[in-house]
PDB file of C-alpha atoms in Angstrom:
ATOM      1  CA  UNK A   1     -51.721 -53.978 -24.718  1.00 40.00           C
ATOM      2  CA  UNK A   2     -50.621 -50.656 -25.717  1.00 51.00           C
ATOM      3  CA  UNK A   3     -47.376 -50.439 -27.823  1.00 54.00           C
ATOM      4  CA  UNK A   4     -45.367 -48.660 -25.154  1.00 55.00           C
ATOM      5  CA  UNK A   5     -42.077 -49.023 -27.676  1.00 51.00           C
ATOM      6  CA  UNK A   6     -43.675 -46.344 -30.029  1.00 55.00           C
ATOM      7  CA  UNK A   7     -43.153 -44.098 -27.330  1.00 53.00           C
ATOM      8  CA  UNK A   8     -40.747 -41.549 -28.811  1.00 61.00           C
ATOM      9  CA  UNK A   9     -38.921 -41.146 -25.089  1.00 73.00           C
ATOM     10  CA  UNK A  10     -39.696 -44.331 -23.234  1.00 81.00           C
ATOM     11  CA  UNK A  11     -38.024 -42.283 -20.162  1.00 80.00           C
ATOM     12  CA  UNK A  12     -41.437 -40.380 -19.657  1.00 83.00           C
ATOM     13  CA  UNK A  13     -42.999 -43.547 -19.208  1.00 88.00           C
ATOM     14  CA  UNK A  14     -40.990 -44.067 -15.884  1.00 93.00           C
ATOM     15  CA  UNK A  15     -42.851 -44.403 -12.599  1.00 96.00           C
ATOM     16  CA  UNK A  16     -43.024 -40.838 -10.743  1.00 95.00           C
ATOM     17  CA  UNK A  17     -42.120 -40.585  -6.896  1.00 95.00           C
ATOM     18  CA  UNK A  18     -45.829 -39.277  -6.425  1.00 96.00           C
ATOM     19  CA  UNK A  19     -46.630 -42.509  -8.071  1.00 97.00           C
ATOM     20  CA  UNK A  20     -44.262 -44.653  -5.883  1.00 97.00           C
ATOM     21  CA  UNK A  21     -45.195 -43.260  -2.791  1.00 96.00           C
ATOM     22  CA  UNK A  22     -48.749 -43.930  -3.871  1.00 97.00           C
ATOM     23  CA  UNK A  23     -48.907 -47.042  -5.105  1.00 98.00           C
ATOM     24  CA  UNK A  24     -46.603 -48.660  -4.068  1.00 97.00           C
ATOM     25  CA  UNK A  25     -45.651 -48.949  -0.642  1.00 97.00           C
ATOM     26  CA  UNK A  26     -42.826 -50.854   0.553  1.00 97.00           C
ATOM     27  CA  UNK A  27     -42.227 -54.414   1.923  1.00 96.00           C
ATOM     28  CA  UNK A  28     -39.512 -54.302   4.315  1.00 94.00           C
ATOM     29  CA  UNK A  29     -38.111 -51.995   6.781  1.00 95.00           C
ATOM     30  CA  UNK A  30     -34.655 -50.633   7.281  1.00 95.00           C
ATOM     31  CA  UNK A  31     -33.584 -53.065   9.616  1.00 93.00           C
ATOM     32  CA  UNK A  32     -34.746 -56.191   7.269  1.00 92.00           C
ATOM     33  CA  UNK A  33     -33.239 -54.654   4.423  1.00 94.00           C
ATOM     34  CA  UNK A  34     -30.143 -54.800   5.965  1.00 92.00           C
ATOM     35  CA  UNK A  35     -30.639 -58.269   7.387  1.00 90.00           C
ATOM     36  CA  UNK A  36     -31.218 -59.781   3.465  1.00 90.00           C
ATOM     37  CA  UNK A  37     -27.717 -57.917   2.580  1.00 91.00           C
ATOM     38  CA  UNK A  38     -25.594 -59.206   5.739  1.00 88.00           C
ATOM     39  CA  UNK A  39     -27.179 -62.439   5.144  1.00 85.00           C
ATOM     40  CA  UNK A  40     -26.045 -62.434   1.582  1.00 83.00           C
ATOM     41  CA  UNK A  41     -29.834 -63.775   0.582  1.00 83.00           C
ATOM     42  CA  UNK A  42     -30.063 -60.918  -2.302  1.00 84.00           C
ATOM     43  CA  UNK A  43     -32.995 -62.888  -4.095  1.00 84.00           C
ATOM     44  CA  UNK A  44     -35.633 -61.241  -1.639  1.00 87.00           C
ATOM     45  CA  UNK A  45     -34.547 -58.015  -2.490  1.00 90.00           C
ATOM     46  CA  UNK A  46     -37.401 -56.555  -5.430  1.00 93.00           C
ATOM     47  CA  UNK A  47     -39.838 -54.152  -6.308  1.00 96.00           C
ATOM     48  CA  UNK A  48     -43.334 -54.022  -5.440  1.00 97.00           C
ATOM     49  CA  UNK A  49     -45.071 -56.623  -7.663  1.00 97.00           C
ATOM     50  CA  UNK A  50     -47.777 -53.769  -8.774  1.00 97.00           C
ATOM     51  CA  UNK A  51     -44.321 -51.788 -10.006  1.00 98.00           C
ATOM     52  CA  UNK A  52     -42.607 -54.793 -11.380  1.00 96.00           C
ATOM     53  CA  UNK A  53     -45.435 -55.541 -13.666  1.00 96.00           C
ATOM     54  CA  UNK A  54     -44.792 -51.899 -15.203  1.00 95.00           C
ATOM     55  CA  UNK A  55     -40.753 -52.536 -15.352  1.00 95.00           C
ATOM     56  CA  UNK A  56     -41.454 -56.104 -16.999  1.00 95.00           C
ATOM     57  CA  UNK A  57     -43.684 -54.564 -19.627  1.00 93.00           C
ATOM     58  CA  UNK A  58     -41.604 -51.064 -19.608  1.00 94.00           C
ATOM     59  CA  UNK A  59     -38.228 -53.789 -20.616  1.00 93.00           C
ATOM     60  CA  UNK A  60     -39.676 -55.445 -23.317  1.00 92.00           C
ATOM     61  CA  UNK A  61     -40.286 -51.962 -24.794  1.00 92.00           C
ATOM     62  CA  UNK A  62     -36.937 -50.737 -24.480  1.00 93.00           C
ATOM     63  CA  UNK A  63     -35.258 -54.075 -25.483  1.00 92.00           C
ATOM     64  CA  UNK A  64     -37.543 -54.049 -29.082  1.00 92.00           C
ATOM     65  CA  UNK A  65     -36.569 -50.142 -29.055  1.00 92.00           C
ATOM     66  CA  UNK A  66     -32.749 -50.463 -28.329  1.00 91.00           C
ATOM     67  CA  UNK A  67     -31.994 -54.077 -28.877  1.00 93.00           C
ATOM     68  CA  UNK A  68     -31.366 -54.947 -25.082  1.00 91.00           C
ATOM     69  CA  UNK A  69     -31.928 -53.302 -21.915  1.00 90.00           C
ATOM     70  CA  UNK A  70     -27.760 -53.252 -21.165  1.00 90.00           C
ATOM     71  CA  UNK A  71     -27.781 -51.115 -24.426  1.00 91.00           C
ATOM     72  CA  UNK A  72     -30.607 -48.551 -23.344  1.00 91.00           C
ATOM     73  CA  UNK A  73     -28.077 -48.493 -19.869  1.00 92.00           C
ATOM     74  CA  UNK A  74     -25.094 -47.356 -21.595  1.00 92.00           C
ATOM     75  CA  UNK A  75     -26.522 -44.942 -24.328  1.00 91.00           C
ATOM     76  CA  UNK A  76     -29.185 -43.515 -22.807  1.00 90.00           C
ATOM     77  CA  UNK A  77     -29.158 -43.464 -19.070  1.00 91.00           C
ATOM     78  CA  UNK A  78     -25.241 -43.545 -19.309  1.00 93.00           C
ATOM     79  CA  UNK A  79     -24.584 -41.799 -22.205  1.00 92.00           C
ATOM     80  CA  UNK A  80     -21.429 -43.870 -22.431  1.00 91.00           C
ATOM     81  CA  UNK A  81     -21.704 -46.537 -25.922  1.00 84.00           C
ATOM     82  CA  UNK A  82     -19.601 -48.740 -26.771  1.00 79.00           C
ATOM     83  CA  UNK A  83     -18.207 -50.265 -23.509  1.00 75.00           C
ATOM     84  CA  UNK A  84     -16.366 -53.030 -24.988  1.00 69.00           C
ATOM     85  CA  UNK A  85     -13.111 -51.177 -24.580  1.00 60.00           C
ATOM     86  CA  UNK A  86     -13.214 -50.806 -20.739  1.00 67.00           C
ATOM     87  CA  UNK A  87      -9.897 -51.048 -18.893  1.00 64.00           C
ATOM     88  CA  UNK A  88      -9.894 -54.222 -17.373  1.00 65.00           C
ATOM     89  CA  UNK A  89      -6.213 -53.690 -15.359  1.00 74.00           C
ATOM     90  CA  UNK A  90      -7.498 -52.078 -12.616  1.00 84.00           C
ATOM     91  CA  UNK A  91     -10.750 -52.240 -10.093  1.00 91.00           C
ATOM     92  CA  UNK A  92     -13.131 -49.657  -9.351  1.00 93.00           C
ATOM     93  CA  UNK A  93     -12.644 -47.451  -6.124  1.00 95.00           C
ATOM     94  CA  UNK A  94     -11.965 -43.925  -4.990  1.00 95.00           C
ATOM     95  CA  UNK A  95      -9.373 -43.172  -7.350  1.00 92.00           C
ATOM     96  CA  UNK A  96     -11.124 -44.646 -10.079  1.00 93.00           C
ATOM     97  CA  UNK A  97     -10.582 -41.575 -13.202  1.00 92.00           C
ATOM     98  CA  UNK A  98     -14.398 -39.361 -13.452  1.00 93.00           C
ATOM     99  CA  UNK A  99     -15.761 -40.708 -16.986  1.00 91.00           C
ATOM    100  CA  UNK A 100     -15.196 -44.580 -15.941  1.00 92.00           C
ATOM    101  CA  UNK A 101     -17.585 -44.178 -13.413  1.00 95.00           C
ATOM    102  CA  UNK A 102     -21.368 -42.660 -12.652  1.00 97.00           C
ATOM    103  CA  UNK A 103     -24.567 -42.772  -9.891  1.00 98.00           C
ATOM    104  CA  UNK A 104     -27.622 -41.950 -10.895  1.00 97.00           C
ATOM    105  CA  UNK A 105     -30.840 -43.187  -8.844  1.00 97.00           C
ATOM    106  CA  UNK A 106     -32.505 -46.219  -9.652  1.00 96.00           C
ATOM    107  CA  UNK A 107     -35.440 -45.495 -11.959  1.00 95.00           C
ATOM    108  CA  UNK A 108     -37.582 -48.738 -11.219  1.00 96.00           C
ATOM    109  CA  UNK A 109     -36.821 -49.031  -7.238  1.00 97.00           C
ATOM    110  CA  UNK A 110     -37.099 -51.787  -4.880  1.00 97.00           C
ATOM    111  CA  UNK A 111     -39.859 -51.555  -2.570  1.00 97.00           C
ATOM    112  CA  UNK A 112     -37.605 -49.608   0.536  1.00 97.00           C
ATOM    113  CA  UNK A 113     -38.868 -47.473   2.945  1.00 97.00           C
ATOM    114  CA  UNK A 114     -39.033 -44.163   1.404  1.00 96.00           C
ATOM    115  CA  UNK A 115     -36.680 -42.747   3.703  1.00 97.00           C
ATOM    116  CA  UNK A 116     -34.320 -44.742   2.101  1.00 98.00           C
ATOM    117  CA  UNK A 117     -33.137 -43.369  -1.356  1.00 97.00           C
ATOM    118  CA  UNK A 118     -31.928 -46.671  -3.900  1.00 98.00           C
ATOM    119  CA  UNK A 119     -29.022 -45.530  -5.843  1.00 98.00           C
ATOM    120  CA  UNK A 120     -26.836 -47.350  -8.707  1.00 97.00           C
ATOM    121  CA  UNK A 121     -22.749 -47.004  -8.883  1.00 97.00           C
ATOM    122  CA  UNK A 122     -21.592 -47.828 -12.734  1.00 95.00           C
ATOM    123  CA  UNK A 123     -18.916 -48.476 -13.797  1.00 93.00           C
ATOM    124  CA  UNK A 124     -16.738 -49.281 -16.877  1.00 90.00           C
ATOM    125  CA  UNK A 125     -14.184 -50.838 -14.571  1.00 90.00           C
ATOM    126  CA  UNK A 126     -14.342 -53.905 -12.923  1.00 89.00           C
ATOM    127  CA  UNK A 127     -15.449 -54.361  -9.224  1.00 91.00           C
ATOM    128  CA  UNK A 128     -14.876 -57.972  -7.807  1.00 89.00           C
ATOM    129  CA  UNK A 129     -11.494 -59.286  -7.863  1.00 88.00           C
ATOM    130  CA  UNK A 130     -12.159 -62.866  -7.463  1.00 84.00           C
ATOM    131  CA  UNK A 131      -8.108 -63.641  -6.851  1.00 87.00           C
ATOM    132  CA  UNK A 132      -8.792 -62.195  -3.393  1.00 89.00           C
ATOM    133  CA  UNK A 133     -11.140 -64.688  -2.394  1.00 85.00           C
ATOM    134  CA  UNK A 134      -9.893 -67.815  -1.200  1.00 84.00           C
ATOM    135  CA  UNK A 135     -10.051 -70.856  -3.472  1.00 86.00           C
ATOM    136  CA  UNK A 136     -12.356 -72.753  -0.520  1.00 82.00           C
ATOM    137  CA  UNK A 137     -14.773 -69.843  -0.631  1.00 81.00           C
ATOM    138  CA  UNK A 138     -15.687 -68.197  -4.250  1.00 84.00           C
ATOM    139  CA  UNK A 139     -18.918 -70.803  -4.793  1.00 84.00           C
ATOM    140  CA  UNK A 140     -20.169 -69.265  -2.053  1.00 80.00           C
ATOM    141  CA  UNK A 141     -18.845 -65.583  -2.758  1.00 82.00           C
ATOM    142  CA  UNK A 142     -20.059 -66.163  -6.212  1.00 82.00           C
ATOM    143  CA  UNK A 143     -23.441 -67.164  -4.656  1.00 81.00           C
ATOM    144  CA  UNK A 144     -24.223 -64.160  -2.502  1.00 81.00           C
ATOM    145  CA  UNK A 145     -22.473 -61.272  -3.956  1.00 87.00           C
ATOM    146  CA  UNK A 146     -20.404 -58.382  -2.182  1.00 91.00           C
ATOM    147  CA  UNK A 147     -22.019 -56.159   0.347  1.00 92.00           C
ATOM    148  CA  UNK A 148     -21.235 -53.613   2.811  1.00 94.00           C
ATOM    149  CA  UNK A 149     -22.075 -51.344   4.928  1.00 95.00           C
ATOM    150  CA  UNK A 150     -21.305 -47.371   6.131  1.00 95.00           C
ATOM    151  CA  UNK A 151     -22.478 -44.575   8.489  1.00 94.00           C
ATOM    152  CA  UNK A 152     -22.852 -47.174  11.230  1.00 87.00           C
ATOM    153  CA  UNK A 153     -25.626 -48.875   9.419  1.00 79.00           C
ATOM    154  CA  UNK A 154     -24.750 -52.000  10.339  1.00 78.00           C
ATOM    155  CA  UNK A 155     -24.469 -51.412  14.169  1.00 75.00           C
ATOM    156  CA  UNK A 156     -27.859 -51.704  14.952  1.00 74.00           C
ATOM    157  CA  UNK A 157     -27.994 -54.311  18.189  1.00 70.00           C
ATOM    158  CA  UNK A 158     -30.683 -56.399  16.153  1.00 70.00           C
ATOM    159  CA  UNK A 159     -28.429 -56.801  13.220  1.00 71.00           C
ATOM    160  CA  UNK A 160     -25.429 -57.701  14.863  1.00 65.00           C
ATOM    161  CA  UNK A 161     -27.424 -60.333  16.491  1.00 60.00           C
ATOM    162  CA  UNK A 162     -28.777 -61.697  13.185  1.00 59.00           C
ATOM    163  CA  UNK A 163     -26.856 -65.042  12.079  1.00 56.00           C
ATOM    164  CA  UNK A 164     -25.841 -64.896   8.776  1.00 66.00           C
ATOM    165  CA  UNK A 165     -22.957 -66.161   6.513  1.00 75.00           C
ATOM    166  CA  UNK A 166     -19.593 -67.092   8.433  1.00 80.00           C
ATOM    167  CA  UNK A 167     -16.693 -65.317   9.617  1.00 82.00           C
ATOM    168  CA  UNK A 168     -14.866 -66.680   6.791  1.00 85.00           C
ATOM    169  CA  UNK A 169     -17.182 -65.768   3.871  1.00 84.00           C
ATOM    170  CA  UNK A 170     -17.448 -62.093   5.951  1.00 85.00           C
ATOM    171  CA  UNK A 171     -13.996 -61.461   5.815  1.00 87.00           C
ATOM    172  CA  UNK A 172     -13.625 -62.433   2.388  1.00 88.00           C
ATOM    173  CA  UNK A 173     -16.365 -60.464   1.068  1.00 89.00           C
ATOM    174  CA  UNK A 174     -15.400 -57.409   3.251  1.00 91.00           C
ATOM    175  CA  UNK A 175     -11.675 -57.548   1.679  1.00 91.00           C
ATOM    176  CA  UNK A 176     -13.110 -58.108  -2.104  1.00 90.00           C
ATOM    177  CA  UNK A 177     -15.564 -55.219  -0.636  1.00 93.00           C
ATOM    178  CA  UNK A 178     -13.215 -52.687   0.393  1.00 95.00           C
ATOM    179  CA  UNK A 179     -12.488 -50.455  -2.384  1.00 96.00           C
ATOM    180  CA  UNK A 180     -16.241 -50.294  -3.130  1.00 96.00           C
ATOM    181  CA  UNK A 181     -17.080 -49.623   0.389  1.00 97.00           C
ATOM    182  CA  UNK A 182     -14.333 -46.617   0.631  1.00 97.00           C
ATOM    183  CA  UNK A 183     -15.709 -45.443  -2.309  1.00 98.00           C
ATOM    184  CA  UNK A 184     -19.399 -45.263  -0.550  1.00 98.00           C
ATOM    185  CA  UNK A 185     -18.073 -43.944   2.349  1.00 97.00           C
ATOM    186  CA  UNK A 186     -16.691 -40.937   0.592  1.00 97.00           C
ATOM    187  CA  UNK A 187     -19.668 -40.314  -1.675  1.00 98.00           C
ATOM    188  CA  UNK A 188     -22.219 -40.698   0.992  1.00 98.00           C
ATOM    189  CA  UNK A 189     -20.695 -38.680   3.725  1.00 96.00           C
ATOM    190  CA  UNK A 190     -20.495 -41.347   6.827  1.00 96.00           C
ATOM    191  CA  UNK A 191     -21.422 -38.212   9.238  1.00 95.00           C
ATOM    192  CA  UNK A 192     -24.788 -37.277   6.878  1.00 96.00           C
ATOM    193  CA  UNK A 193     -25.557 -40.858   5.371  1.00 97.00           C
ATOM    194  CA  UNK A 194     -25.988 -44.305   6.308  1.00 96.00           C
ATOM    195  CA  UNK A 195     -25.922 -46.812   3.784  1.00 98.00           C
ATOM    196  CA  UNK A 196     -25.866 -51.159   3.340  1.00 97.00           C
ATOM    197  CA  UNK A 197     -24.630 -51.749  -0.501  1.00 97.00           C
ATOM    198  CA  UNK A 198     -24.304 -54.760  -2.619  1.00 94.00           C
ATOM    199  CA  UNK A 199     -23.016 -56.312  -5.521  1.00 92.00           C
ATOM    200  CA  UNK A 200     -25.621 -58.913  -7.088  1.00 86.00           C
ATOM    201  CA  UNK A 201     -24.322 -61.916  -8.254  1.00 78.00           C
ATOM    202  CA  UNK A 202     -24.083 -62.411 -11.711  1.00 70.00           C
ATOM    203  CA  UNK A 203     -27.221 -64.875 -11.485  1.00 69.00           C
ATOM    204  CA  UNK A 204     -29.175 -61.729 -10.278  1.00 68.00           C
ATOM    205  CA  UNK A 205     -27.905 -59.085 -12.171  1.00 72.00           C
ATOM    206  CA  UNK A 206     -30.357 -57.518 -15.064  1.00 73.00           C
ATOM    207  CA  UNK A 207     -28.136 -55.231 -16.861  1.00 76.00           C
ATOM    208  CA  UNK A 208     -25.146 -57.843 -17.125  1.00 73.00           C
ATOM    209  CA  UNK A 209     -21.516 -57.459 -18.126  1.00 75.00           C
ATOM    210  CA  UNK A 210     -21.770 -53.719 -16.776  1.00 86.00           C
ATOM    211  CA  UNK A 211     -20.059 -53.474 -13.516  1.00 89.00           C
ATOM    212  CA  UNK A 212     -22.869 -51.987 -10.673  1.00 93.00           C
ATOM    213  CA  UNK A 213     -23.515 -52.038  -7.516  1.00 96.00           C
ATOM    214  CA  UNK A 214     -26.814 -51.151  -5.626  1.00 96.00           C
ATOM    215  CA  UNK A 215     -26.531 -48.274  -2.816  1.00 98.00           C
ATOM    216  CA  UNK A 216     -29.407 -47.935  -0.301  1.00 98.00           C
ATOM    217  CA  UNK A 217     -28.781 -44.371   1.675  1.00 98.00           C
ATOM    218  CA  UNK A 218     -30.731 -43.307   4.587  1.00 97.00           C
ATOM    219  CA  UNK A 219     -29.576 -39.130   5.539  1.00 96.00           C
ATOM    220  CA  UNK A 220     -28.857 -39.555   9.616  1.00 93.00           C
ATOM    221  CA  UNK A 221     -31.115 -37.267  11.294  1.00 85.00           C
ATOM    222  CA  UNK A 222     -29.371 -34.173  13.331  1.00 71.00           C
ATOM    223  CA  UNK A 223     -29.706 -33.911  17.053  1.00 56.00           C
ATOM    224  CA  UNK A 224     -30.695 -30.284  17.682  1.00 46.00           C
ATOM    225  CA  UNK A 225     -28.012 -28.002  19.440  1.00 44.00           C
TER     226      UNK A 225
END
């Protein structure tokens, strides 16, 4: 197999949209998407297995490059370091200061429609406060992760009719949610964007001990005048 670690810029190596859209073509529509996130069953949620052969070999490139993948996250894609420093007395959300926090799309993508752009929030700050979830409920929090949703994405008749977690583990992820979801709301304007968002459980997570949280944004279309 070819070395790809001598690469002098493993970035160049990352799968093009031309390439996506090609190969690749996705698995689930909008509307199932959002079902796996209300549901809180976040283990479905991948790339295209043709793509996540490239990412598996395109990792163990970058880890024998860089060490790990978490450090190729902070110096290259995030240009941040050292990120054992991070304030840890306060949680991310809209008023969270401009160098503790950054989006940039997803390079590897799950397989989405393509109308629907996969973005990542990082941050150096926390984003779960786990003292806001009732004692009876964080095994199951902890299970599924935080999600959310904005621009009405989550009205759709077929969704609301879709049984998922209960009211209790809603609520409490919508409240350990909130500051998150306010922050999507404002970055993906709720009149030009409709988005469903998550929070993978640490079990999930591949960059870990990095705060993120995975932002799936489909632009509303405009009714003509």
């Amino acid at each position: 197999m070819e070395d790809l670690a001598n690469d002098d810029d493993l970035t160049t190596l990352l799968p093009t949209r031309e390439e996506i859209e090609r190969d690749y073509p996705p698995l689930w529509t909008w509307l199932q998407l959002k079902q796996f996130i209300r549901a809180g069953d976040l283990a479905p949620l991948k790339r295209h297995p043709g793509l996540m052969k490239r990412y598996a070999a395109w990792k163990i490139a970058v880890s024998a490059k860089y060490g790990s993948l978490s450090t190729y996250v902070t110096d290259v894609r995030l240009d941040w370091g050292d990120v054992s420093t991070i304030p840890q007395d306060e949680y991310f959300g809209v008023g969270t200061e401009r160098h503790l926090w950054k989006v940039l799309a997803n390079d590897w993508p799950y397989a989405v429609p393509f109308d629907v752009e996969h973005h990542i929030i990082w941050t150096r700050v926390p984003m779960v406060n786990e003292d806001l979830v009732p004692e009876a409920l964080r095994q199951d929090v902890e299970r599924s992760g935080i999600w959310g949703f904005s621009g009405g994405a989550n009205m759709d008749p077929a969704l609301q009719a879709f049984v998922g977690p209960s009211a209790a583990h809603r609520d409490a992820v919508r409240i350990v949610g909130a500051r998150t979801n306010a922050f999507v709301q404002q970055y993906w304007r709720e009149e030009d964007w409709e988005t469903a968002w998550f929070i993978n459980p640490p079990r999930l997570q591949s960059v870990k001990g990095l705060a993120h949280a995975h932002v799936f944004a489909r632009r509303k279309e405009k009714e003509l005048q």
